[in-house]
Short mmCIF file of C-alpha atoms and ligand atoms in Angstrom, two decimals:
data_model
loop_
_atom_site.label_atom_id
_atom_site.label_comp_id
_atom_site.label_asym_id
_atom_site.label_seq_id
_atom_site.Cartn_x
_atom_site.Cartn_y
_atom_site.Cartn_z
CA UNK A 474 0.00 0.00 0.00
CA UNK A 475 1.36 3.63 -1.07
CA UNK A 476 0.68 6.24 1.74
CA UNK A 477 0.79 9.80 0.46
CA UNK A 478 0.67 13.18 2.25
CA UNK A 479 1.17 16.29 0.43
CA UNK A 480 3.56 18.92 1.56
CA UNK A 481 5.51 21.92 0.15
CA UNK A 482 8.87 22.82 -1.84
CA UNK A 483 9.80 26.59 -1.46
CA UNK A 484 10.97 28.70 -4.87
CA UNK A 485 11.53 31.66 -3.59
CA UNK A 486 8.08 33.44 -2.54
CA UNK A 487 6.43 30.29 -4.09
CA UNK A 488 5.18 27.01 -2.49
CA UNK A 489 4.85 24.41 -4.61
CA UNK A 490 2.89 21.14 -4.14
CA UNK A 491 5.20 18.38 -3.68
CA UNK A 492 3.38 14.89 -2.68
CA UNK A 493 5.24 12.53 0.36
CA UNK A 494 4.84 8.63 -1.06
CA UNK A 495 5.65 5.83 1.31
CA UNK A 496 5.96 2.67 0.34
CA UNK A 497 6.08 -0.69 2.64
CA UNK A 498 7.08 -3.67 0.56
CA UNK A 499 8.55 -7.28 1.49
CA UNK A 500 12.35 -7.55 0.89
CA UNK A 501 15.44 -6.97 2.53
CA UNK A 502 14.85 -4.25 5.86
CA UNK A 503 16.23 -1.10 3.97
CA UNK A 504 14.65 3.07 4.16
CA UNK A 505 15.37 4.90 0.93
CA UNK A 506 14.47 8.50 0.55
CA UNK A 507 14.25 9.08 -3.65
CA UNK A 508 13.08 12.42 -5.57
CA UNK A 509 16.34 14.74 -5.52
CA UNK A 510 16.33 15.26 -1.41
CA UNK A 511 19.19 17.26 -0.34
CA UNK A 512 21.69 16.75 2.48
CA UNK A 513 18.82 18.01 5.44
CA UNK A 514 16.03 15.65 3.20
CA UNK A 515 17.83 12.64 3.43
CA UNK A 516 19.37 13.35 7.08
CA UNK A 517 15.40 13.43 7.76
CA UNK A 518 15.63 9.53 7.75
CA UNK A 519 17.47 9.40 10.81
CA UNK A 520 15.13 11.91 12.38
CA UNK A 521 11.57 10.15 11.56
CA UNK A 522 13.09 6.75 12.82
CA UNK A 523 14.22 8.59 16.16
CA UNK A 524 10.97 9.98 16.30
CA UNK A 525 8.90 6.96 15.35
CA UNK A 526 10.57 5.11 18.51
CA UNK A 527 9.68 7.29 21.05
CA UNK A 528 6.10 7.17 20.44
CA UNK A 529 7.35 3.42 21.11
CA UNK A 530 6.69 2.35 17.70
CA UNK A 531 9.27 0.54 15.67
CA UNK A 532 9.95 0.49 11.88
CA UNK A 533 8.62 -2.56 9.64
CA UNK A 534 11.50 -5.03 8.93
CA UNK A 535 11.06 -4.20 5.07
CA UNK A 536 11.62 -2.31 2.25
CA UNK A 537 10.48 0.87 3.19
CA UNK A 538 10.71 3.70 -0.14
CA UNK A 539 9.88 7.37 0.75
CA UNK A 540 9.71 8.96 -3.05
CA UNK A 541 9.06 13.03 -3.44
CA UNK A 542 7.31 14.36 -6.30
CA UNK A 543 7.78 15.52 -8.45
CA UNK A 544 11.20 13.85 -8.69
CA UNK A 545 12.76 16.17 -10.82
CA UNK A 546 12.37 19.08 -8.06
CA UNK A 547 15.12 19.55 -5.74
CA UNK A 548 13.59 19.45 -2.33
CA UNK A 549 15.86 21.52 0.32
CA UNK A 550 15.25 21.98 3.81
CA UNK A 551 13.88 20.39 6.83
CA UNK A 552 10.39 20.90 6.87
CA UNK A 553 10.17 16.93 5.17
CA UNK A 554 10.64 15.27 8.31
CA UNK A 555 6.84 15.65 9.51
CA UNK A 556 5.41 14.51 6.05
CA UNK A 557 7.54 11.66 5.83
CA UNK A 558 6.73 10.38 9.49
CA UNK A 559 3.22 10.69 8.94
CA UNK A 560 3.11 8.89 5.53
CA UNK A 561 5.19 6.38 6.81
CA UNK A 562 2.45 6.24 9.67
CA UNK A 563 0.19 5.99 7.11
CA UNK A 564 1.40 3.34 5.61
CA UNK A 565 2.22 1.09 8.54
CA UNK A 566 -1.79 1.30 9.09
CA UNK A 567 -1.44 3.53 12.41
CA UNK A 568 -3.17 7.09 10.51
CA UNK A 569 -6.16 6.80 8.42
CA UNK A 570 -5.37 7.52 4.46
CA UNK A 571 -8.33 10.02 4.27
CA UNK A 572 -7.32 12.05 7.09
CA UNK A 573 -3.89 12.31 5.85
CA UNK A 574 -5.46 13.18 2.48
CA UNK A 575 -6.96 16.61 4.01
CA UNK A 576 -3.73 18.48 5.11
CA UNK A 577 -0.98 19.86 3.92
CA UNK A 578 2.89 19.12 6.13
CA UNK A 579 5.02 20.86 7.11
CA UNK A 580 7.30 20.82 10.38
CA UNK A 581 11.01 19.15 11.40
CA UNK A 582 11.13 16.37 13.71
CA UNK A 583 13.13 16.33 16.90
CA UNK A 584 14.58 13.03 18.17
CA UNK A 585 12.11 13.30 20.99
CA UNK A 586 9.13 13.72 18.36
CA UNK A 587 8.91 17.66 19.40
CA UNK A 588 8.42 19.55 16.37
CA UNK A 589 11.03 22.30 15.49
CA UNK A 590 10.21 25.59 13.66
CA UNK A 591 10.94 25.95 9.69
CA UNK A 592 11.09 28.95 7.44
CA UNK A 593 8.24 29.56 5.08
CA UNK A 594 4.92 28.05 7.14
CA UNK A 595 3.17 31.27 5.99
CA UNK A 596 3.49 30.22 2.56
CA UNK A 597 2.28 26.87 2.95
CA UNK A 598 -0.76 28.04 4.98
CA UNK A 599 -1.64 29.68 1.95
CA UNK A 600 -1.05 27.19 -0.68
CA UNK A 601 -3.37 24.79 1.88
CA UNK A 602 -5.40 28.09 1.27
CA UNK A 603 -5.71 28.03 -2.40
CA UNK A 604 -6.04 23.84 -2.76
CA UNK A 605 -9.03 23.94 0.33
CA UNK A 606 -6.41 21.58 2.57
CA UNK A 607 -5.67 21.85 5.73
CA UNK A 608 -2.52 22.47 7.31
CA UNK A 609 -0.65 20.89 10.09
CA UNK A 610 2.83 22.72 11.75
CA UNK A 611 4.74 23.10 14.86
CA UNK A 612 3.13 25.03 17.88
CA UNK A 613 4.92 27.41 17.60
CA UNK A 614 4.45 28.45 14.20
CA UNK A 615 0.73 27.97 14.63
CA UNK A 616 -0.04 31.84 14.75
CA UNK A 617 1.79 32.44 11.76
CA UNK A 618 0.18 30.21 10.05
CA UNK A 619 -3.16 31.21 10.88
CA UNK A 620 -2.84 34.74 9.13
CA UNK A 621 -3.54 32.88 5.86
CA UNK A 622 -7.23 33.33 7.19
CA UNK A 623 -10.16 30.13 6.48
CA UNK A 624 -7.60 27.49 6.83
CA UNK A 625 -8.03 24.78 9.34
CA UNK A 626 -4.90 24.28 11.33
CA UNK A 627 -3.42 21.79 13.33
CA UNK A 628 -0.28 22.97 15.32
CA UNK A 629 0.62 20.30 17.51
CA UNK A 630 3.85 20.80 20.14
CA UNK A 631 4.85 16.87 18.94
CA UNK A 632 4.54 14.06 17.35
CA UNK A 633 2.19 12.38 19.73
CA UNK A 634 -0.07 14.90 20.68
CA UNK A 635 -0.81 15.01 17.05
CA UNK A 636 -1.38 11.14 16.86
CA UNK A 637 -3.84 11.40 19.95
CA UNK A 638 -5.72 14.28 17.66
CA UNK A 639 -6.46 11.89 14.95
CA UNK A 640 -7.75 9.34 17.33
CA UNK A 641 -9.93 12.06 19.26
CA UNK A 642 -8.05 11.29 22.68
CA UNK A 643 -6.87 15.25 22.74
CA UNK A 644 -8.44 17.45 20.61
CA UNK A 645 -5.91 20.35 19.32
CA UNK A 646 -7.49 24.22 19.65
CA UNK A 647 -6.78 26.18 16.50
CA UNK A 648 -4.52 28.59 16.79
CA UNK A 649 -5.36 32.17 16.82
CA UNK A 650 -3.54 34.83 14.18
CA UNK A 651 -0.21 36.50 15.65
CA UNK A 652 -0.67 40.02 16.96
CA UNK A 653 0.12 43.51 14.73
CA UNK A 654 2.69 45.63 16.58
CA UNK A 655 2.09 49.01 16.24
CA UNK A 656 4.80 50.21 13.13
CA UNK A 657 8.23 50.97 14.62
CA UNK A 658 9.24 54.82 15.19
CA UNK A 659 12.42 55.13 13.26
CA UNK A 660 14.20 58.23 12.67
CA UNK A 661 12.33 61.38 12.19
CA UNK A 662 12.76 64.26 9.40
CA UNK A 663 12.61 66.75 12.02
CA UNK A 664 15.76 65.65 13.33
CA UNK A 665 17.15 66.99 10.06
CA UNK A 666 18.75 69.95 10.04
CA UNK A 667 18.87 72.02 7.46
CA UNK A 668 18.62 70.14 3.86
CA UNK A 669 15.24 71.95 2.86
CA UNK A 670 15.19 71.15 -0.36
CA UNK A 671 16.25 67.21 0.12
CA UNK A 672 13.30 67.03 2.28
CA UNK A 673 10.65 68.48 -0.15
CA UNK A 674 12.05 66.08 -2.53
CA UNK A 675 11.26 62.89 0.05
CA UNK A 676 8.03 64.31 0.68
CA UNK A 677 7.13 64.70 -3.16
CA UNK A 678 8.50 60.94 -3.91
CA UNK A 679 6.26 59.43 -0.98
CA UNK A 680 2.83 61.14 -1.73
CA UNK A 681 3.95 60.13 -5.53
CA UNK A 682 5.41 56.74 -5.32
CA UNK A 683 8.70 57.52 -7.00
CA UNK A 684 12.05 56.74 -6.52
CA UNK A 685 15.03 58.53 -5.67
CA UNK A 686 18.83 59.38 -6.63
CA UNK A 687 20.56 60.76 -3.59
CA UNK A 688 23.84 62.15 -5.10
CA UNK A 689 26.47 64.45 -2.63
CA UNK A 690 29.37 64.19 -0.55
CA UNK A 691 30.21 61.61 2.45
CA UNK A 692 28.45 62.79 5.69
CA UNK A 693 26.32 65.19 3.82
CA UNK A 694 23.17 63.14 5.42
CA UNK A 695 21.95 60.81 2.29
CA UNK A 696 21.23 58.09 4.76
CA UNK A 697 20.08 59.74 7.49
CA UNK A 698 17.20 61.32 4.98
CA UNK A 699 16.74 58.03 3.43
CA UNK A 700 16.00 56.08 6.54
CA UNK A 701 13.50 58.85 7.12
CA UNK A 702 11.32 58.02 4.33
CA UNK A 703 9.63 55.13 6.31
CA UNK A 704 8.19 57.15 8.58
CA UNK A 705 6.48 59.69 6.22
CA UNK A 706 5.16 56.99 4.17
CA UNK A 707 1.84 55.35 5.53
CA UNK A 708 1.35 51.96 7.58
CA UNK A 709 1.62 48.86 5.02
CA UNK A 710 -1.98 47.85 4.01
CA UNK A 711 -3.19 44.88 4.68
CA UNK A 712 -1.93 43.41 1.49
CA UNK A 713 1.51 45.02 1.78
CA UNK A 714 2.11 43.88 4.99
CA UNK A 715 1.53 40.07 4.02
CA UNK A 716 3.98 40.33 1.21
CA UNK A 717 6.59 41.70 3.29
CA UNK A 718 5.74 39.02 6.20
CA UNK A 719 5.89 36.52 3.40
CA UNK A 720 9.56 37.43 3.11
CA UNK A 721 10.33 37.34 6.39
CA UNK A 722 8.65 34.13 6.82
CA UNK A 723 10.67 32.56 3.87
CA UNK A 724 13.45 33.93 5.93
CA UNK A 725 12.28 32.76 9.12
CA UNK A 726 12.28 36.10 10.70
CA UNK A 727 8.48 36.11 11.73
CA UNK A 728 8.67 36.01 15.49
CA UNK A 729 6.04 34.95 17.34
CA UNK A 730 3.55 35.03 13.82
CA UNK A 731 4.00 39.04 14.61
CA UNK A 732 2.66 40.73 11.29
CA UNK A 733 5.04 43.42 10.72
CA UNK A 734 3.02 46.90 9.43
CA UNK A 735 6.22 48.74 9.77
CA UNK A 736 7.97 49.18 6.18
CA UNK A 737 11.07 47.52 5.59
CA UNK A 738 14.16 49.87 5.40
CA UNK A 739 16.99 48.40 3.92
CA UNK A 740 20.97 49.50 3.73
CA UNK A 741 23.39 48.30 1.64
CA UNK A 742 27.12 49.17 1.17
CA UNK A 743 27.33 51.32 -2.12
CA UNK A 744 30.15 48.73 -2.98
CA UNK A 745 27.97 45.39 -2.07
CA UNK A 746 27.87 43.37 -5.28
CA UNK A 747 25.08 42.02 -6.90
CA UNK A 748 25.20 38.25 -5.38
CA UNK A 749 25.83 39.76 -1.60
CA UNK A 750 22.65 41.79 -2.21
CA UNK A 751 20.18 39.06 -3.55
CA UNK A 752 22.36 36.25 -2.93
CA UNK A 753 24.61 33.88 -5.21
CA UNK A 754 23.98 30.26 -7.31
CA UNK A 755 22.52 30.09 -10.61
CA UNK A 756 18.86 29.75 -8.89
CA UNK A 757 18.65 33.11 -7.94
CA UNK A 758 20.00 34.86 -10.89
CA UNK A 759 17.50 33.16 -13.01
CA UNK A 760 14.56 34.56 -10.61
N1 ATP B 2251 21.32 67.63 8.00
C1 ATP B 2251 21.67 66.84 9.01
N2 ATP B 2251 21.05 66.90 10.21
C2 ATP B 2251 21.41 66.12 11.22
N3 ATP B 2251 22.39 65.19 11.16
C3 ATP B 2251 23.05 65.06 10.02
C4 ATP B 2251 22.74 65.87 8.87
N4 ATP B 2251 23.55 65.51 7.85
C5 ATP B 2251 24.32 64.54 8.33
N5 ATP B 2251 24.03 64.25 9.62
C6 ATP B 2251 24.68 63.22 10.44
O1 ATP B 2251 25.95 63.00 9.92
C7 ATP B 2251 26.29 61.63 9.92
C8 ATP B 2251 26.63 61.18 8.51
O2 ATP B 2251 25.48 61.24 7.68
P1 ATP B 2251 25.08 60.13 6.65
O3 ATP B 2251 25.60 58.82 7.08
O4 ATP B 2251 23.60 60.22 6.44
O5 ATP B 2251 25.87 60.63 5.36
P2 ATP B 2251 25.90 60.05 3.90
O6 ATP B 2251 25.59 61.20 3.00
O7 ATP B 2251 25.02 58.85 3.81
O8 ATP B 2251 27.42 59.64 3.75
P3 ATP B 2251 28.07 58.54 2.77
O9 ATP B 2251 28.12 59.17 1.40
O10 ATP B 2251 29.43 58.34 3.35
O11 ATP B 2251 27.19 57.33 2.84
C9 ATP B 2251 25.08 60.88 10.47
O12 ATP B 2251 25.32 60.57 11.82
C10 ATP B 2251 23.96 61.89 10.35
O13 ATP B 2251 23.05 61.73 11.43
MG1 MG B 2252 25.42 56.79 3.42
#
């Protein structure tokens, strides 16, 4: 019998569908992950049978063949190790197939069976989103997650508390959505002095949208003005603000599921070269 569970491969601010198959055949005792994993995909092995014991449950003497599709996606990162435990749950009879069928997976496995945080749960909360799944993280992601709005979501703290879920011992609450902070106060154009004219021009570019050249000599204040334009620019709106957290989630800087409304600021050396600013490989030139 083939257990599947569908879970998530992250291209850039994109989650893509990738489907978990397990496979439990008769042969010689063996566990083969297959469907380009990376380094952290196949270490997952070693993690799922860890975390398979201490619920006190021990692997089938058999073939067992994990297989990621589609196989010609390189899957990176450690978010695997929850979809592969629970399809190999699956298929050792211990989790219904239709239940499985309902949720999307994400999460990394301690040894214990905790489940760890991963970069990019936002993202798969909305994918669940868009294909009417569910989704099932860590606990601590769980208010994160739940800013992707009607999706039902099961954030369990491990393994086991998820396991008594399905069998109705301990129902899970859904998590509720992270709080907004109030946007940070950075620094303020009245601390300018002077610079009259460099000031109308920041005002004109915010109410308009447009961007700006800032040309002069060292210390003449070309930062300082630019790190002022956050705070005479409105909040982020609603949609604005879930982009931006999407990035941060990617990068797993969402703390706490805290929706950020303050506007990003970013600054780079003037001599930072292209691949230190967005990052090296052929992957993300091509994006
Ligand atoms: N008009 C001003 N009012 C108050 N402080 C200023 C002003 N201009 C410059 N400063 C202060 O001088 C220091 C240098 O300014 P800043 O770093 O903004 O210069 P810059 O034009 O970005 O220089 P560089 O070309 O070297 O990047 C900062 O600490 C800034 O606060
Ligand atoms: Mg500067």
């Amino acid at each position: 019998m083939v257990a599947l569970v569908s879970t998530v491969a992250y291209l850039g601010l994109e989650a893509r569908g990738v489907e978990v198959q397990c496979q439990v055949a008769p042969g010689v005792p063996a566990f083969n992950i297959v469907g380009l994993p990376d380094k952290a995909v196949a270490e997952s092995r070693e993690r799922v049978r860890a975390a398979i014991a201490a619920l006190g449950l021990s692997l089938p003497p058999k073939r067992i063949t994990i297989n990621l599709s589609p196989a010609d996606l390189p899957k990176e990162g450690s978010h695997y190790d929850l979809p592969i435990a629970l399809a190999l749950l699956g298929a050792m009879g211990i989790i219904d197939a239709e239940t499985l069928a309902s949720y999307v997976v994400v999460g990394e496995l301690s040894l214990d069976g905790r489940l760890a945080a991963t970069p990019g749960v936002l993202l798969a909360a909305l994918h669940a989103s868009s294909e009417n799944l569910g989704l099932i993280c860590t606990a601590l992601q769980g208010a994160e997650a739940a800013w992707a709005g009607d999706v039902e979501i099961l954030a369990p703290k491990d393994l086991l508390a998820l396991l008594n879920h399905f069998k109705g011992q301990s129902v899970l609450t859904p998590p509720e959505a992270g709080t907004v902070p109030e946007p940070d106060q950075g620094p303020d154009l009245k601390d300018v002095k002077g610079q009259e004219t460099a000031k109308r021009a920041l005002e004109i570019a915010a109410a308009g949208g447009h961007n700006l050249l800032m040309n002069g000599p060292p210390g003449s204040g070309k930062s300082l003005l630019a790190s002022c334009l956050p705070g005479i620019l409105p909040p982020l709106s609603p949609a604005e603000a879930l982009e931006v957290s999407m990035v941060a989630s990617v990068a797993g800087t969402l703390e706490g599921g805290q929706m950020s409304r303050t506007r990003p600021y970013r600054n780079p050396h003037h001599s930072a070269s292209m691949a230190a600013l967005v990052g090296g490989g052929v992957k993300n030139l091509s994006c």
